[in-house]
C-alpha cells in the first residue's frame, strides 16, 4: 500500500487529499449540453420516464411473499395500461426503464412500449444493488439485461438507468464498455451534461434525475418499517408543476421519473393527467424520449450562456 493510500478502515477525516480527490474525480459532471435551440424552435423539453420495476423490488431482496409480489403485479396489470392510455391521449412519447426480469415476466408489456412509439431502456437485471456486486457480476447482469430487452422487443436499447440510481466503482466502465449512448442515474445538474471519468470526457450523455422529480419518495411505504410518507397527490403536483415552470422559463429540460405500480393508482394518475394538462397549455414544448433528448444535446450546438439554475 502506498503511503498516501489509507486502509479502508481509516476514517475519512484522516484521508490525505489525494484520496478524497480521487473519489470525487472518478465520475464528474463535464460540459453542459443544453442546446442553443430545441427542435422545431421549442421553448423547453419534457422527458417523461417510467421505471417498470413491478415484482423485481421484493425479488431482488429474496422476498417472495405473495402480498409484496402483488404490489408489484399491480404495476403490470393495472398501472402500465393506464399509463399507456394516458400517454396516447396526450400524444406524448416516454421512456420505460425496465429490469430484464420484469420484461421476462411481462413480455407483451415490453413489446407494447415500443409498439406504441415509446422507448425501452435498461434498468438492470432484477433491480439488483450494483454497489454490492463485483465488477464482473455487474457487467454480466447489465449485458444480459441488454440482450434480453433486445430479444423481447426487437429493438436494442441505447440508454440505461441503474437500479436505485446507484453507481459502483465499476458502473461507468460497464456502461461505456457496453456502448450505451446515455445514462440517466446521476444528479449533478438540472440539465443534460457530458460525464467525465477522472477528469477526461467520455462522450456519454447524462440526463440527470432527482428524488424531487420521482413519485416513489412521496407515495411508497414499508408496512413494517418507518417509510410511510404518503403525501397528498396534489401537494406533489404543485412541486412538479413548479419544477416544469422553472425549466420552461429557463428554456431547459423537465425530466420526471415515475413508476407504474406507484403513479398508476387512480388518485395519483389524476395528478399526472393534470400535470400534462398544465404542460400542454404552454406553447413550444418538445416532448422527447430520453434517447431523442440525448441524441439532440449530443449533436446540437450548445448554449453559450451559463445555464440558469434559479427559477
PDB file of C-alpha atoms in Angstrom, residues 14 35 41 84 113 115 122 189 261 264 266 305 309:
ATOM      1  CA  UNK A  14      -7.916  11.178   8.163  1.00  0.00           C
ATOM      2  CA  UNK A  35     -28.503  23.241 -26.853  1.00  0.00           C
ATOM      3  CA  UNK A  41     -37.985  26.076 -32.184  1.00  0.00           C
ATOM      4  CA  UNK A  84     -50.024   3.946 -21.869  1.00  0.00           C
ATOM      5  CA  UNK A 113     -43.946   0.126 -25.132  1.00  0.00           C
ATOM      6  CA  UNK A 115     -45.120  -0.748 -30.463  1.00  0.00           C
ATOM      7  CA  UNK A 122     -32.093  -0.920 -19.467  1.00  0.00           C
ATOM      8  CA  UNK A 189     -27.345  19.272 -12.697  1.00  0.00           C
ATOM      9  CA  UNK A 261     -47.031   0.494  -9.620  1.00  0.00           C
ATOM     10  CA  UNK A 264     -50.821   4.053 -11.673  1.00  0.00           C
ATOM     11  CA  UNK A 266     -56.388   6.280  -9.612  1.00  0.00           C
ATOM     12  CA  UNK A 305     -24.668  31.331 -21.795  1.00  0.00           C
ATOM     13  CA  UNK A 309     -30.010  27.384 -12.044  1.00  0.00           C
TER      14      UNK A 309
END
